[in-house]
């Protein structure tokens, strides 16, 4: 079971993992699966599912988890190829935590604009009391064409308050924590993209954590 959220539940800068004890954690847009793999090693009592529309970056790690445990194999991880717009019904109601880290492309569009269908899909895979953590990193200059495509100037905590909070609420999530993350702390996040992007000083990293509305 997930502990009831309180002020002690916040993004942990060393793990990017929420302290929910045991349970099933789903990482959407998992990329190369490093977040899922590292967390699964550190939390053998939790089961991790990494989901991405693109299976290619997952080829190496998918092979690794099936090795002998002494050679990096893990029994508490699975990877699934799926789009956030078309999540398998087998996932319905099973997630105690859902993570979306550094979304890009259609995943970024859906999350940043609070797409009703995609937020409903995320809600659909959540169990009672589940938490949703989203981390978005955008550079207003380098990513200007992406921001233009989204019809946004930036994604700030003010934007979360004024736009995303109500769209999340409509889909059944209440944002209870949000903030910005200084770039010097990014390398500690267990995300390959956080490491890749760390040298872009203008990039803003905004996160929020929401809980399912019962
Ligand atoms: C910038 S990468 C971030 C990868 C990883 N979360 C990390 O932090 O290293 C964005 C990922 O989102 C995935 N993605 C984009 N659109 C998606 C969609 N509609 N459904 C699922 N995954 C998607 C991409 O394939 C890519 O792997």
PDB file of C-alpha atoms and ligand atoms in Angstrom:
ATOM      1  CA  UNK A   1       0.000   0.000   0.000  1.00  0.00           C
ATOM      2  CA  UNK A   2       1.047   3.572  -0.618  1.00  0.00           C
ATOM      3  CA  UNK A   3       1.512   5.764   2.448  1.00  0.00           C
ATOM      4  CA  UNK A   4      -0.881   8.725   2.476  1.00  0.00           C
ATOM      5  CA  UNK A   5       0.938  11.669   0.870  1.00  0.00           C
ATOM      6  CA  UNK A   6       2.216  14.273   3.280  1.00  0.00           C
ATOM      7  CA  UNK A   7       4.899  16.930   3.236  1.00  0.00           C
ATOM      8  CA  UNK A   8       7.622  14.301   3.550  1.00  0.00           C
ATOM      9  CA  UNK A   9       6.700  12.920   0.121  1.00  0.00           C
ATOM     10  CA  UNK A  10       8.700  14.846  -2.395  1.00  0.00           C
ATOM     11  CA  UNK A  11      10.998  14.261  -5.288  1.00  0.00           C
ATOM     12  CA  UNK A  12      14.126  12.681  -3.896  1.00  0.00           C
ATOM     13  CA  UNK A  13      17.011  14.320  -5.669  1.00  0.00           C
ATOM     14  CA  UNK A  14      19.223  11.287  -5.294  1.00  0.00           C
ATOM     15  CA  UNK A  15      16.839   8.701  -6.669  1.00  0.00           C
ATOM     16  CA  UNK A  16      13.894  10.476  -8.282  1.00  0.00           C
ATOM     17  CA  UNK A  17      11.860   7.815  -6.556  1.00  0.00           C
ATOM     18  CA  UNK A  18       8.987   8.288  -4.171  1.00  0.00           C
ATOM     19  CA  UNK A  19       8.997   6.636  -0.745  1.00  0.00           C
ATOM     20  CA  UNK A  20       5.883   4.507  -1.177  1.00  0.00           C
ATOM     21  CA  UNK A  21       7.324   1.252   0.226  1.00  0.00           C
ATOM     22  CA  UNK A  22       6.278  -1.778  -1.789  1.00  0.00           C
ATOM     23  CA  UNK A  23       4.170  -1.761  -4.909  1.00  0.00           C
ATOM     24  CA  UNK A  24       4.192  -1.471  -8.680  1.00  0.00           C
ATOM     25  CA  UNK A  25       5.950   1.460 -10.318  1.00  0.00           C
ATOM     26  CA  UNK A  26       5.365   2.351 -13.957  1.00  0.00           C
ATOM     27  CA  UNK A  27       7.728   4.644 -15.864  1.00  0.00           C
ATOM     28  CA  UNK A  28       6.176   6.027 -19.060  1.00  0.00           C
ATOM     29  CA  UNK A  29       8.574   7.131 -21.811  1.00  0.00           C
ATOM     30  CA  UNK A  30      11.283   5.146 -20.075  1.00  0.00           C
ATOM     31  CA  UNK A  31      13.855   5.647 -22.872  1.00  0.00           C
ATOM     32  CA  UNK A  32      16.834   3.367 -22.236  1.00  0.00           C
ATOM     33  CA  UNK A  33      15.206   2.044 -19.022  1.00  0.00           C
ATOM     34  CA  UNK A  34      18.041   3.175 -16.716  1.00  0.00           C
ATOM     35  CA  UNK A  35      15.726   4.758 -14.130  1.00  0.00           C
ATOM     36  CA  UNK A  36      13.656   1.594 -13.936  1.00  0.00           C
ATOM     37  CA  UNK A  37      16.696  -0.680 -13.812  1.00  0.00           C
ATOM     38  CA  UNK A  38      18.554   1.276 -11.105  1.00  0.00           C
ATOM     39  CA  UNK A  39      15.465   1.680  -8.929  1.00  0.00           C
ATOM     40  CA  UNK A  40      14.613  -2.018  -9.285  1.00  0.00           C
ATOM     41  CA  UNK A  41      18.084  -2.951  -8.064  1.00  0.00           C
ATOM     42  CA  UNK A  42      17.729  -0.648  -5.052  1.00  0.00           C
ATOM     43  CA  UNK A  43      14.143  -1.627  -4.227  1.00  0.00           C
ATOM     44  CA  UNK A  44      13.739  -5.406  -4.570  1.00  0.00           C
ATOM     45  CA  UNK A  45      10.309  -5.231  -2.875  1.00  0.00           C
ATOM     46  CA  UNK A  46       8.887  -3.081  -5.661  1.00  0.00           C
ATOM     47  CA  UNK A  47       8.064  -4.219  -9.202  1.00  0.00           C
ATOM     48  CA  UNK A  48       9.010  -1.835 -12.031  1.00  0.00           C
ATOM     49  CA  UNK A  49       7.505  -1.583 -15.502  1.00  0.00           C
ATOM     50  CA  UNK A  50       9.206   0.614 -18.089  1.00  0.00           C
ATOM     51  CA  UNK A  51       7.043   1.623 -21.054  1.00  0.00           C
ATOM     52  CA  UNK A  52       8.119   3.330 -24.235  1.00  0.00           C
ATOM     53  CA  UNK A  53       6.683   3.725 -27.715  1.00  0.00           C
ATOM     54  CA  UNK A  54      10.165   3.163 -29.161  1.00  0.00           C
ATOM     55  CA  UNK A  55      11.614  -0.280 -28.323  1.00  0.00           C
ATOM     56  CA  UNK A  56      15.100   0.274 -29.764  1.00  0.00           C
ATOM     57  CA  UNK A  57      16.788   2.030 -26.793  1.00  0.00           C
ATOM     58  CA  UNK A  58      15.410  -0.773 -24.594  1.00  0.00           C
ATOM     59  CA  UNK A  59      17.025  -3.644 -26.487  1.00  0.00           C
ATOM     60  CA  UNK A  60      20.211  -3.786 -24.379  1.00  0.00           C
ATOM     61  CA  UNK A  61      18.570  -3.518 -20.981  1.00  0.00           C
ATOM     62  CA  UNK A  62      15.774  -5.942 -21.900  1.00  0.00           C
ATOM     63  CA  UNK A  63      18.441  -8.548 -22.576  1.00  0.00           C
ATOM     64  CA  UNK A  64      20.343  -7.661 -19.373  1.00  0.00           C
ATOM     65  CA  UNK A  65      17.410  -8.202 -16.988  1.00  0.00           C
ATOM     66  CA  UNK A  66      17.116 -11.821 -18.135  1.00  0.00           C
ATOM     67  CA  UNK A  67      20.721 -12.657 -17.275  1.00  0.00           C
ATOM     68  CA  UNK A  68      21.864 -14.497 -14.199  1.00  0.00           C
ATOM     69  CA  UNK A  69      21.385 -12.148 -11.149  1.00  0.00           C
ATOM     70  CA  UNK A  70      25.177 -12.127 -10.649  1.00  0.00           C
ATOM     71  CA  UNK A  71      25.472 -10.627 -14.130  1.00  0.00           C
ATOM     72  CA  UNK A  72      22.854  -7.926 -13.689  1.00  0.00           C
ATOM     73  CA  UNK A  73      19.670  -9.960 -14.084  1.00  0.00           C
ATOM     74  CA  UNK A  74      16.594  -8.784 -12.189  1.00  0.00           C
ATOM     75  CA  UNK A  75      13.248 -10.452 -11.557  1.00  0.00           C
ATOM     76  CA  UNK A  76      11.344  -7.308 -10.525  1.00  0.00           C
ATOM     77  CA  UNK A  77      11.410  -5.500 -13.899  1.00  0.00           C
ATOM     78  CA  UNK A  78       9.477  -5.708 -17.156  1.00  0.00           C
ATOM     79  CA  UNK A  79       9.622  -3.540 -20.252  1.00  0.00           C
ATOM     80  CA  UNK A  80       6.633  -2.981 -22.520  1.00  0.00           C
ATOM     81  CA  UNK A  81       6.429  -1.319 -25.917  1.00  0.00           C
ATOM     82  CA  UNK A  82       3.339   0.901 -25.913  1.00  0.00           C
ATOM     83  CA  UNK A  83       2.309   4.463 -26.517  1.00  0.00           C
ATOM     84  CA  UNK A  84       0.844   6.483 -23.645  1.00  0.00           C
ATOM     85  CA  UNK A  85      -2.183   6.908 -25.876  1.00  0.00           C
ATOM     86  CA  UNK A  86      -2.723   3.168 -26.062  1.00  0.00           C
ATOM     87  CA  UNK A  87      -1.704   1.573 -22.765  1.00  0.00           C
ATOM     88  CA  UNK A  88      -2.567  -2.159 -22.477  1.00  0.00           C
ATOM     89  CA  UNK A  89      -5.666  -2.909 -20.400  1.00  0.00           C
ATOM     90  CA  UNK A  90      -3.586  -5.436 -18.388  1.00  0.00           C
ATOM     91  CA  UNK A  91      -2.107  -2.388 -16.627  1.00  0.00           C
ATOM     92  CA  UNK A  92      -5.482  -1.077 -15.456  1.00  0.00           C
ATOM     93  CA  UNK A  93      -5.472  -0.187 -11.762  1.00  0.00           C
ATOM     94  CA  UNK A  94      -2.103  -1.738 -10.923  1.00  0.00           C
ATOM     95  CA  UNK A  95       0.299   1.223 -10.509  1.00  0.00           C
ATOM     96  CA  UNK A  96       1.194   2.588  -7.077  1.00  0.00           C
ATOM     97  CA  UNK A  97       3.462   5.184  -8.721  1.00  0.00           C
ATOM     98  CA  UNK A  98       3.539   6.478 -12.280  1.00  0.00           C
ATOM     99  CA  UNK A  99       6.599   8.429 -13.436  1.00  0.00           C
ATOM    100  CA  UNK A 100       7.068  10.528 -16.560  1.00  0.00           C
ATOM    101  CA  UNK A 101      10.619  11.913 -16.771  1.00  0.00           C
ATOM    102  CA  UNK A 102      11.809  14.270 -19.501  1.00  0.00           C
ATOM    103  CA  UNK A 103       8.922  13.585 -21.884  1.00  0.00           C
ATOM    104  CA  UNK A 104       9.470  14.529 -25.510  1.00  0.00           C
ATOM    105  CA  UNK A 105       7.491  14.368 -28.739  1.00  0.00           C
ATOM    106  CA  UNK A 106       3.872  13.296 -28.424  1.00  0.00           C
ATOM    107  CA  UNK A 107       4.388  12.407 -24.758  1.00  0.00           C
ATOM    108  CA  UNK A 108       5.574  15.943 -23.965  1.00  0.00           C
ATOM    109  CA  UNK A 109       2.699  17.451 -25.911  1.00  0.00           C
ATOM    110  CA  UNK A 110       0.157  15.335 -24.037  1.00  0.00           C
ATOM    111  CA  UNK A 111       1.598  16.016 -20.586  1.00  0.00           C
ATOM    112  CA  UNK A 112       2.459  19.690 -21.096  1.00  0.00           C
ATOM    113  CA  UNK A 113      -0.955  20.542 -22.481  1.00  0.00           C
ATOM    114  CA  UNK A 114      -2.815  18.311 -20.039  1.00  0.00           C
ATOM    115  CA  UNK A 115      -4.342  16.186 -22.802  1.00  0.00           C
ATOM    116  CA  UNK A 116      -7.579  14.800 -21.389  1.00  0.00           C
ATOM    117  CA  UNK A 117      -7.314  11.367 -23.017  1.00  0.00           C
ATOM    118  CA  UNK A 118      -3.698  10.776 -21.991  1.00  0.00           C
ATOM    119  CA  UNK A 119      -4.249  11.964 -18.408  1.00  0.00           C
ATOM    120  CA  UNK A 120      -7.261   9.620 -18.259  1.00  0.00           C
ATOM    121  CA  UNK A 121      -5.057   6.780 -19.494  1.00  0.00           C
ATOM    122  CA  UNK A 122      -2.575   7.518 -16.705  1.00  0.00           C
ATOM    123  CA  UNK A 123      -5.427   7.593 -14.185  1.00  0.00           C
ATOM    124  CA  UNK A 124      -6.733   4.292 -15.579  1.00  0.00           C
ATOM    125  CA  UNK A 125      -3.505   2.433 -14.739  1.00  0.00           C
ATOM    126  CA  UNK A 126      -3.374   3.861 -11.183  1.00  0.00           C
ATOM    127  CA  UNK A 127      -4.466   2.013  -8.084  1.00  0.00           C
ATOM    128  CA  UNK A 128      -6.268   3.741  -5.228  1.00  0.00           C
ATOM    129  CA  UNK A 129      -3.895   6.238  -3.547  1.00  0.00           C
ATOM    130  CA  UNK A 130      -1.356   6.136  -6.386  1.00  0.00           C
ATOM    131  CA  UNK A 131       1.118   8.953  -7.046  1.00  0.00           C
ATOM    132  CA  UNK A 132       2.038  10.534 -10.373  1.00  0.00           C
ATOM    133  CA  UNK A 133       5.435  12.241 -10.726  1.00  0.00           C
ATOM    134  CA  UNK A 134       6.217  14.326 -13.799  1.00  0.00           C
ATOM    135  CA  UNK A 135       9.604  15.955 -14.509  1.00  0.00           C
ATOM    136  CA  UNK A 136       9.846  18.278 -17.523  1.00  0.00           C
ATOM    137  CA  UNK A 137      13.097  19.880 -18.716  1.00  0.00           C
ATOM    138  CA  UNK A 138      12.872  22.555 -21.406  1.00  0.00           C
ATOM    139  CA  UNK A 139      15.272  25.229 -22.626  1.00  0.00           C
ATOM    140  CA  UNK A 140      13.312  28.319 -23.763  1.00  0.00           C
ATOM    141  CA  UNK A 141      15.954  29.076 -26.440  1.00  0.00           C
ATOM    142  CA  UNK A 142      17.075  25.669 -27.686  1.00  0.00           C
ATOM    143  CA  UNK A 143      13.581  24.220 -27.479  1.00  0.00           C
ATOM    144  CA  UNK A 144      11.834  27.296 -28.858  1.00  0.00           C
ATOM    145  CA  UNK A 145      10.371  25.420 -31.840  1.00  0.00           C
ATOM    146  CA  UNK A 146       9.068  22.698 -29.522  1.00  0.00           C
ATOM    147  CA  UNK A 147       7.505  25.315 -27.243  1.00  0.00           C
ATOM    148  CA  UNK A 148       5.987  27.013 -30.275  1.00  0.00           C
ATOM    149  CA  UNK A 149       4.489  23.707 -31.380  1.00  0.00           C
ATOM    150  CA  UNK A 150       2.972  23.357 -27.918  1.00  0.00           C
ATOM    151  CA  UNK A 151       1.731  26.958 -27.981  1.00  0.00           C
ATOM    152  CA  UNK A 152       3.632  27.739 -24.776  1.00  0.00           C
ATOM    153  CA  UNK A 153       6.324  30.230 -23.765  1.00  0.00           C
ATOM    154  CA  UNK A 154       7.677  28.029 -21.003  1.00  0.00           C
ATOM    155  CA  UNK A 155       6.535  25.461 -18.507  1.00  0.00           C
ATOM    156  CA  UNK A 156       6.784  27.054 -15.088  1.00  0.00           C
ATOM    157  CA  UNK A 157       5.262  26.378 -11.700  1.00  0.00           C
ATOM    158  CA  UNK A 158       2.899  29.283 -12.450  1.00  0.00           C
ATOM    159  CA  UNK A 159       1.772  27.403 -15.581  1.00  0.00           C
ATOM    160  CA  UNK A 160       1.230  24.299 -13.477  1.00  0.00           C
ATOM    161  CA  UNK A 161      -1.001  26.332 -11.137  1.00  0.00           C
ATOM    162  CA  UNK A 162      -2.920  28.239 -13.774  1.00  0.00           C
ATOM    163  CA  UNK A 163      -3.439  25.514 -16.389  1.00  0.00           C
ATOM    164  CA  UNK A 164      -2.260  22.015 -15.605  1.00  0.00           C
ATOM    165  CA  UNK A 165      -3.629  21.712 -12.058  1.00  0.00           C
ATOM    166  CA  UNK A 166      -7.252  21.940 -13.192  1.00  0.00           C
ATOM    167  CA  UNK A 167      -6.675  19.598 -16.172  1.00  0.00           C
ATOM    168  CA  UNK A 168      -5.077  17.072 -13.825  1.00  0.00           C
ATOM    169  CA  UNK A 169      -8.025  17.471 -11.421  1.00  0.00           C
ATOM    170  CA  UNK A 170     -10.492  16.835 -14.256  1.00  0.00           C
ATOM    171  CA  UNK A 171      -8.641  13.571 -14.984  1.00  0.00           C
ATOM    172  CA  UNK A 172      -8.624  12.536 -11.312  1.00  0.00           C
ATOM    173  CA  UNK A 173      -5.236  13.795 -10.029  1.00  0.00           C
ATOM    174  CA  UNK A 174      -4.584  16.441  -7.374  1.00  0.00           C
ATOM    175  CA  UNK A 175      -1.163  18.125  -7.617  1.00  0.00           C
ATOM    176  CA  UNK A 176       0.158  18.437  -4.067  1.00  0.00           C
ATOM    177  CA  UNK A 177       3.781  19.298  -4.704  1.00  0.00           C
ATOM    178  CA  UNK A 178       5.629  21.160  -7.438  1.00  0.00           C
ATOM    179  CA  UNK A 179       8.919  22.940  -7.870  1.00  0.00           C
ATOM    180  CA  UNK A 180      11.980  23.681  -9.930  1.00  0.00           C
ATOM    181  CA  UNK A 181      15.141  21.671  -9.745  1.00  0.00           C
ATOM    182  CA  UNK A 182      18.556  23.379 -10.031  1.00  0.00           C
ATOM    183  CA  UNK A 183      20.650  22.024 -12.909  1.00  0.00           C
ATOM    184  CA  UNK A 184      23.621  21.138 -10.698  1.00  0.00           C
ATOM    185  CA  UNK A 185      21.435  18.489  -9.074  1.00  0.00           C
ATOM    186  CA  UNK A 186      20.319  16.879 -12.333  1.00  0.00           C
ATOM    187  CA  UNK A 187      23.186  14.408 -12.631  1.00  0.00           C
ATOM    188  CA  UNK A 188      21.968  12.815  -9.417  1.00  0.00           C
ATOM    189  CA  UNK A 189      18.621  12.023 -11.030  1.00  0.00           C
ATOM    190  CA  UNK A 190      18.500   8.473 -12.308  1.00  0.00           C
ATOM    191  CA  UNK A 191      17.678   9.528 -15.831  1.00  0.00           C
ATOM    192  CA  UNK A 192      19.927   9.321 -18.852  1.00  0.00           C
ATOM    193  CA  UNK A 193      18.329  12.491 -20.186  1.00  0.00           C
ATOM    194  CA  UNK A 194      19.064  14.443 -17.020  1.00  0.00           C
ATOM    195  CA  UNK A 195      22.747  13.617 -17.540  1.00  0.00           C
ATOM    196  CA  UNK A 196      22.637  14.430 -21.243  1.00  0.00           C
ATOM    197  CA  UNK A 197      21.005  17.808 -20.697  1.00  0.00           C
ATOM    198  CA  UNK A 198      22.983  18.948 -17.697  1.00  0.00           C
ATOM    199  CA  UNK A 199      25.225  21.270 -19.712  1.00  0.00           C
ATOM    200  CA  UNK A 200      22.448  23.481 -20.992  1.00  0.00           C
ATOM    201  CA  UNK A 201      22.407  26.239 -18.362  1.00  0.00           C
ATOM    202  CA  UNK A 202      19.151  27.845 -19.530  1.00  0.00           C
ATOM    203  CA  UNK A 203      17.167  24.674 -19.274  1.00  0.00           C
ATOM    204  CA  UNK A 204      14.448  24.782 -16.625  1.00  0.00           C
ATOM    205  CA  UNK A 205      13.483  21.628 -14.850  1.00  0.00           C
ATOM    206  CA  UNK A 206       9.985  21.690 -13.416  1.00  0.00           C
ATOM    207  CA  UNK A 207       8.375  18.821 -11.577  1.00  0.00           C
ATOM    208  CA  UNK A 208       5.080  18.030  -9.943  1.00  0.00           C
ATOM    209  CA  UNK A 209       3.730  15.199  -7.881  1.00  0.00           C
ATOM    210  CA  UNK A 210       0.019  14.433  -7.867  1.00  0.00           C
ATOM    211  CA  UNK A 211      -2.103  11.886  -6.105  1.00  0.00           C
ATOM    212  CA  UNK A 212      -5.173  10.085  -7.338  1.00  0.00           C
ATOM    213  CA  UNK A 213      -8.407  11.674  -6.179  1.00  0.00           C
ATOM    214  CA  UNK A 214     -10.440   8.924  -4.483  1.00  0.00           C
TER     215      UNK A 214
HETATM  216  C1  LIG B   1      13.721  12.479 -23.771  1.00  0.00           C
HETATM  217  S1  LIG B   1      13.349  10.773 -23.666  1.00  0.00           S
HETATM  218  C2  LIG B   1      13.375  10.507 -21.902  1.00  0.00           C
HETATM  219  C3  LIG B   1      13.722   9.100 -21.551  1.00  0.00           C
HETATM  220  C4  LIG B   1      13.789   8.782 -20.043  1.00  0.00           C
HETATM  221  N1  LIG B   1      12.528   9.031 -19.370  1.00  0.00           N
HETATM  222  C5  LIG B   1      14.904   9.534 -19.384  1.00  0.00           C
HETATM  223  O1  LIG B   1      14.623  10.368 -18.499  1.00  0.00           O
HETATM  224  O2  LIG B   1      16.060   9.270 -19.702  1.00  0.00           O
HETATM  225  C6  LIG B   1      11.602  10.761 -24.047  1.00  0.00           C
HETATM  226  C7  LIG B   1      11.044   9.367 -24.276  1.00  0.00           C
HETATM  227  O3  LIG B   1       9.625   9.460 -24.453  1.00  0.00           O
HETATM  228  C8  LIG B   1       9.257   8.455 -25.388  1.00  0.00           C
HETATM  229  N2  LIG B   1       7.947   8.795 -25.958  1.00  0.00           N
HETATM  230  C9  LIG B   1       7.627   9.817 -26.780  1.00  0.00           C
HETATM  231  N3  LIG B   1       6.326   9.803 -27.096  1.00  0.00           N
HETATM  232  C10 LIG B   1       5.784   8.723 -26.443  1.00  0.00           C
HETATM  233  C11 LIG B   1       4.484   8.185 -26.358  1.00  0.00           C
HETATM  234  N4  LIG B   1       3.449   8.729 -27.013  1.00  0.00           N
HETATM  235  N5  LIG B   1       4.282   7.101 -25.577  1.00  0.00           N
HETATM  236  C12 LIG B   1       5.319   6.538 -24.907  1.00  0.00           C
HETATM  237  N6  LIG B   1       6.579   6.993 -24.964  1.00  0.00           N
HETATM  238  C13 LIG B   1       6.822   8.082 -25.711  1.00  0.00           C
HETATM  239  C14 LIG B   1      10.380   8.496 -26.417  1.00  0.00           C
HETATM  240  O4  LIG B   1      10.425   7.321 -27.209  1.00  0.00           O
HETATM  241  C15 LIG B   1      11.586   8.682 -25.520  1.00  0.00           C
HETATM  242  O5  LIG B   1      12.170   7.442 -25.170  1.00  0.00           O
END
